[in-house]
Amino acid sequence: MTKFRADDGAELAYEERGSGEPAFVLIHGWQADRSVWHDLAAGLGADAHVLVPDMRGSGESQAASGPYRLERFARDLRELIDARGLNRVVLAGHSMGATVALRFAVDHPELVRALALIAPVPASGGGYSPKGEAYLRATAGDTAAQRNWLARTFAEAPDDATLDRLCAAAATTKRDVALESFESWAHAAFADETRVIEAPVLVLAPEHDAKDTRERVADLLPNSRYVPLPGCGHYAIIEQPHAIAQLIRELAA
């Protein structure tokens, strides 16, 4: 693990392996950390140049002050990419991380070679009912509620070791951080801006997840490819890491 200093002085953690181009930058989702990408990062191959950050407020970046919003997360990524002297990168984002990737691509198109959006939260927000929003907010800072919620993000019940790992990652995000970031992505409102993204985009939609991903994400992007992922749920990056890694490598070719 390495850290870099953001423009506001925050120390943000990331892991890096490999070298060369393209570099793959993997962005985790809400109440998670970089560990969720472990198997998929390995699936990209030993020769791949991979960077996996802990987003501000999570993992080993948990001590960083806010704001914990999409715009700040995207800015942090820009500063990491600049700090490492990278050119156009392949961004892969899961869930909230996909929304961060979209925000980044709108703000910094010159740095994007391609996007892979896995179980993405649309740039028009989560679209949850009041009951759904209340359920998700209630998981923030509550270990029992987090465990119940995370178990439901799989097509089939995960084994205890996998669930323990996800719960440990969720526990690194403090309640106030989780709630502030939730408001940012759950109520995102920049869908029309994504229509200008010219980079190739791979939109991966798990079978047991949101049903409107094509209409609310892929159809807005002029150069997108929509791929359903049968037999997996929201945490497809853990259920089918190697298959998804192969699709991302093909996207970058």
Coordinates of C-alpha atoms in Angstrom, one line a residue:
M1 CA 0.0 0.0 0.0
T2 CA 1.2 3.5 -0.9
K3 CA -0.3 6.9 -0.2
F4 CA -0.4 10.1 -2.1
R5 CA -1.3 13.6 -0.9
A6 CA -4.4 15.3 -2.4
D7 CA -4.6 19.0 -3.0
D8 CA -6.3 19.6 0.3
G9 CA -3.6 17.7 2.2
A10 CA -5.5 14.4 2.6
E11 CA -3.5 11.2 2.6
L12 CA -5.2 8.7 0.3
A13 CA -4.2 5.1 -0.1
Y14 CA -3.8 3.0 -3.2
E15 CA -2.1 -0.2 -4.4
E16 CA -0.2 -0.3 -7.7
R17 CA 1.4 -3.2 -9.6
G18 CA 2.8 -3.5 -13.1
S19 CA 3.7 -0.8 -15.5
G20 CA 3.1 0.4 -19.0
E21 CA -0.1 1.3 -20.8
P22 CA -3.0 1.1 -20.5
A23 CA -3.3 1.5 -16.8
F24 CA -6.4 0.0 -15.3
V25 CA -7.9 2.1 -12.4
L26 CA -10.4 0.2 -10.3
I27 CA -13.0 2.2 -8.3
H28 CA -14.9 0.5 -5.4
G29 CA -18.4 1.2 -4.4
W30 CA -20.3 2.4 -1.4
Q31 CA -19.2 1.1 2.0
A32 CA -16.3 -0.8 0.5
D33 CA -12.6 -0.6 0.0
R34 CA -10.0 -1.7 -2.5
S35 CA -10.0 -5.3 -1.2
V36 CA -13.2 -6.0 -3.1
W37 CA -11.2 -5.9 -6.4
H38 CA -8.6 -8.5 -5.3
D39 CA -9.7 -11.4 -7.5
L40 CA -10.7 -9.3 -10.5
A41 CA -7.3 -7.4 -10.4
A42 CA -5.6 -10.8 -10.5
G43 CA -7.7 -11.8 -13.4
L44 CA -6.4 -8.9 -15.5
G45 CA -3.1 -10.7 -15.6
A46 CA 0.3 -10.5 -14.1
D47 CA 1.4 -8.2 -16.9
A48 CA -1.3 -5.6 -16.3
H49 CA -0.7 -2.1 -14.9
V50 CA -3.3 -1.8 -12.2
L51 CA -4.1 0.9 -9.6
V52 CA -6.7 0.3 -6.9
P53 CA -7.4 3.3 -4.6
D54 CA -9.3 3.4 -1.3
M55 CA -11.7 6.2 -1.9
R56 CA -11.7 9.2 0.4
G57 CA -13.3 8.2 3.7
S58 CA -13.0 4.4 3.2
G59 CA -10.4 1.7 3.7
E60 CA -6.9 3.1 4.6
S61 CA -8.1 6.5 3.3
Q62 CA -10.7 6.6 6.1
A63 CA -9.0 9.4 8.0
A64 CA -9.3 11.8 5.0
S65 CA -11.7 14.7 5.6
G66 CA -14.7 15.4 3.3
P67 CA -16.5 16.3 1.2
Y68 CA -17.4 12.8 0.4
R69 CA -19.2 13.4 -2.8
L70 CA -18.9 12.3 -6.4
E71 CA -17.1 15.4 -7.6
R72 CA -14.4 15.1 -4.8
F73 CA -13.9 11.4 -5.5
A74 CA -13.4 12.2 -9.2
R75 CA -11.0 15.0 -8.4
D76 CA -9.0 12.6 -6.1
L77 CA -8.7 10.2 -9.0
R78 CA -7.5 13.0 -11.3
E79 CA -4.8 13.8 -8.7
L80 CA -3.7 10.2 -8.4
I81 CA -3.5 9.8 -12.2
D82 CA -1.4 13.0 -12.4
A83 CA 0.8 12.0 -9.5
R84 CA 1.6 8.7 -11.2
G85 CA 2.3 10.4 -14.5
L86 CA -0.3 8.3 -16.4
N87 CA -1.9 9.0 -19.7
R88 CA -5.3 7.9 -20.8
V89 CA -6.5 5.1 -18.4
V90 CA -9.2 2.4 -18.4
L91 CA -11.5 3.1 -15.5
A92 CA -13.5 0.3 -14.1
G93 CA -16.1 1.2 -11.5
H94 CA -18.5 -0.9 -9.4
S95 CA -21.9 0.4 -8.2
M96 CA -21.2 3.9 -6.8
G97 CA -17.7 3.6 -8.3
A98 CA -19.2 3.4 -11.7
T99 CA -21.0 6.7 -11.0
V100 CA -17.6 8.2 -10.0
A101 CA -16.2 6.9 -13.3
L102 CA -18.9 8.6 -15.2
R103 CA -18.3 11.9 -13.3
F104 CA -14.6 11.6 -14.1
A105 CA -15.2 10.9 -17.8
V106 CA -17.4 14.0 -18.0
D107 CA -14.9 16.2 -16.2
H108 CA -11.7 14.8 -17.6
P109 CA -12.4 13.2 -21.0
E110 CA -8.8 13.6 -22.2
L111 CA -7.7 11.1 -19.5
V112 CA -10.1 8.3 -20.4
R113 CA -9.3 5.5 -22.8
A114 CA -12.3 3.4 -21.9
L115 CA -14.9 2.8 -19.1
A116 CA -16.2 -0.4 -17.6
L117 CA -19.3 0.2 -15.5
I118 CA -20.3 -2.9 -13.4
A119 CA -23.7 -2.9 -11.8
P120 CA -23.6 0.9 -12.2
V121 CA -25.7 3.4 -10.2
P122 CA -27.0 5.7 -13.0
A123 CA -25.9 9.3 -13.3
S124 CA -29.6 10.1 -12.7
G125 CA -29.4 8.6 -9.2
G126 CA -30.4 5.4 -7.6
G127 CA -34.1 5.7 -8.2
Y128 CA -35.0 4.2 -4.8
S129 CA -38.3 4.4 -3.1
P130 CA -38.4 6.2 0.3
K131 CA -38.5 2.8 1.9
G132 CA -35.5 1.6 -0.1
E133 CA -33.5 4.8 0.8
A134 CA -34.3 4.3 4.5
Y135 CA -33.1 0.7 4.3
L136 CA -29.8 1.6 2.8
R137 CA -29.2 4.6 5.1
A138 CA -29.9 2.3 8.1
T139 CA -26.9 0.1 7.1
A140 CA -24.4 3.0 7.7
G141 CA -22.4 2.3 10.8
D142 CA -24.5 -0.8 11.8
T143 CA -22.5 -4.0 11.4
A144 CA -25.6 -6.3 11.7
A145 CA -27.5 -4.3 9.1
Q146 CA -24.5 -4.2 6.8
R147 CA -24.1 -8.0 7.0
N148 CA -27.8 -8.5 6.1
W149 CA -27.6 -6.0 3.2
L150 CA -24.4 -7.4 1.8
A151 CA -25.6 -11.0 1.8
R152 CA -28.5 -9.8 -0.3
T153 CA -26.2 -8.4 -3.0
F154 CA -25.3 -11.9 -4.3
A155 CA -27.3 -14.1 -6.6
E156 CA -26.6 -17.0 -4.1
A157 CA -25.7 -16.7 -0.5
P158 CA -21.9 -16.0 -0.2
D159 CA -19.7 -18.1 2.0
D160 CA -18.8 -16.8 5.4
A161 CA -15.3 -15.9 4.5
T162 CA -16.5 -13.7 1.6
L163 CA -19.2 -12.1 3.7
D164 CA -16.7 -11.5 6.5
R165 CA -14.3 -9.8 4.1
L166 CA -17.0 -7.5 2.7
C167 CA -18.2 -6.6 6.2
A168 CA -14.7 -5.7 7.2
A169 CA -14.4 -3.4 4.2
A170 CA -17.8 -1.8 5.0
A171 CA -16.7 -1.2 8.6
T172 CA -13.9 1.1 7.5
T173 CA -16.5 3.7 6.3
K174 CA -17.8 5.7 9.2
R175 CA -21.5 6.4 9.4
D176 CA -21.3 10.1 8.6
V177 CA -19.1 9.4 5.6
A178 CA -21.5 6.7 4.3
L179 CA -24.5 9.0 4.7
E180 CA -22.9 12.0 3.0
S181 CA -21.7 9.9 0.0
F182 CA -25.1 8.1 -0.2
E183 CA -26.8 11.5 -0.7
S184 CA -24.4 12.3 -3.5
W185 CA -24.7 9.2 -5.6
A186 CA -28.3 8.2 -4.7
H187 CA -29.5 11.7 -5.9
A188 CA -27.0 12.2 -8.7
A189 CA -28.4 14.4 -11.5
F190 CA -25.9 14.6 -14.3
A191 CA -27.3 12.0 -16.8
D192 CA -27.6 14.5 -19.7
E193 CA -23.9 15.4 -19.2
T194 CA -22.9 11.7 -19.9
R195 CA -24.2 12.0 -23.4
V196 CA -20.9 13.7 -24.4
I197 CA -18.7 10.8 -23.3
E198 CA -17.0 9.6 -26.5
A199 CA -14.8 6.9 -25.0
P200 CA -15.8 3.2 -25.5
V201 CA -18.0 2.1 -22.5
L202 CA -18.7 -1.4 -21.4
V203 CA -21.9 -1.6 -19.3
L204 CA -22.1 -4.8 -17.4
A205 CA -25.6 -5.6 -15.9
P206 CA -25.9 -8.5 -13.4
E207 CA -29.1 -10.5 -13.9
H208 CA -30.2 -10.2 -10.3
D209 CA -29.7 -6.5 -10.0
A210 CA -31.4 -3.3 -11.3
K211 CA -33.5 -4.0 -14.4
D212 CA -33.2 -0.5 -16.0
T213 CA -29.5 -0.3 -16.5
R214 CA -29.8 -0.3 -20.3
E215 CA -32.2 2.6 -20.4
R216 CA -30.7 4.7 -17.6
V217 CA -27.0 4.1 -18.4
A218 CA -26.1 2.5 -21.7
D219 CA -28.6 4.2 -23.9
L220 CA -27.3 7.6 -22.9
L221 CA -23.7 6.8 -23.9
P222 CA -22.9 7.2 -27.6
N223 CA -20.2 4.5 -27.7
S224 CA -21.5 1.9 -25.3
R225 CA -21.8 -1.8 -25.3
Y226 CA -24.4 -3.4 -23.0
V227 CA -23.6 -6.9 -21.7
P228 CA -25.9 -8.8 -19.3
L229 CA -24.2 -11.0 -16.7
P230 CA -26.3 -14.1 -16.1
G231 CA -26.3 -15.8 -12.7
C232 CA -24.9 -13.1 -10.6
G233 CA -26.1 -10.2 -8.4
H234 CA -24.9 -6.7 -7.6
Y235 CA -21.5 -7.9 -6.3
A236 CA -20.7 -9.5 -9.7
I237 CA -17.0 -8.4 -9.4
I238 CA -16.7 -11.1 -6.6
E239 CA -19.1 -13.7 -8.2
Q240 CA -17.6 -13.6 -11.7
P241 CA -14.2 -11.8 -11.4
H242 CA -12.3 -13.6 -14.1
A243 CA -15.0 -13.4 -16.7
I244 CA -15.4 -9.7 -16.1
A245 CA -11.6 -9.2 -16.1
Q246 CA -11.5 -10.8 -19.5
L247 CA -14.2 -8.4 -20.8
I248 CA -12.3 -5.4 -19.5
R249 CA -9.1 -6.6 -21.1
E250 CA -10.9 -6.9 -24.4
L251 CA -12.3 -3.4 -24.0
A252 CA -8.8 -2.0 -23.5
A253 CA -7.3 -3.9 -26.5

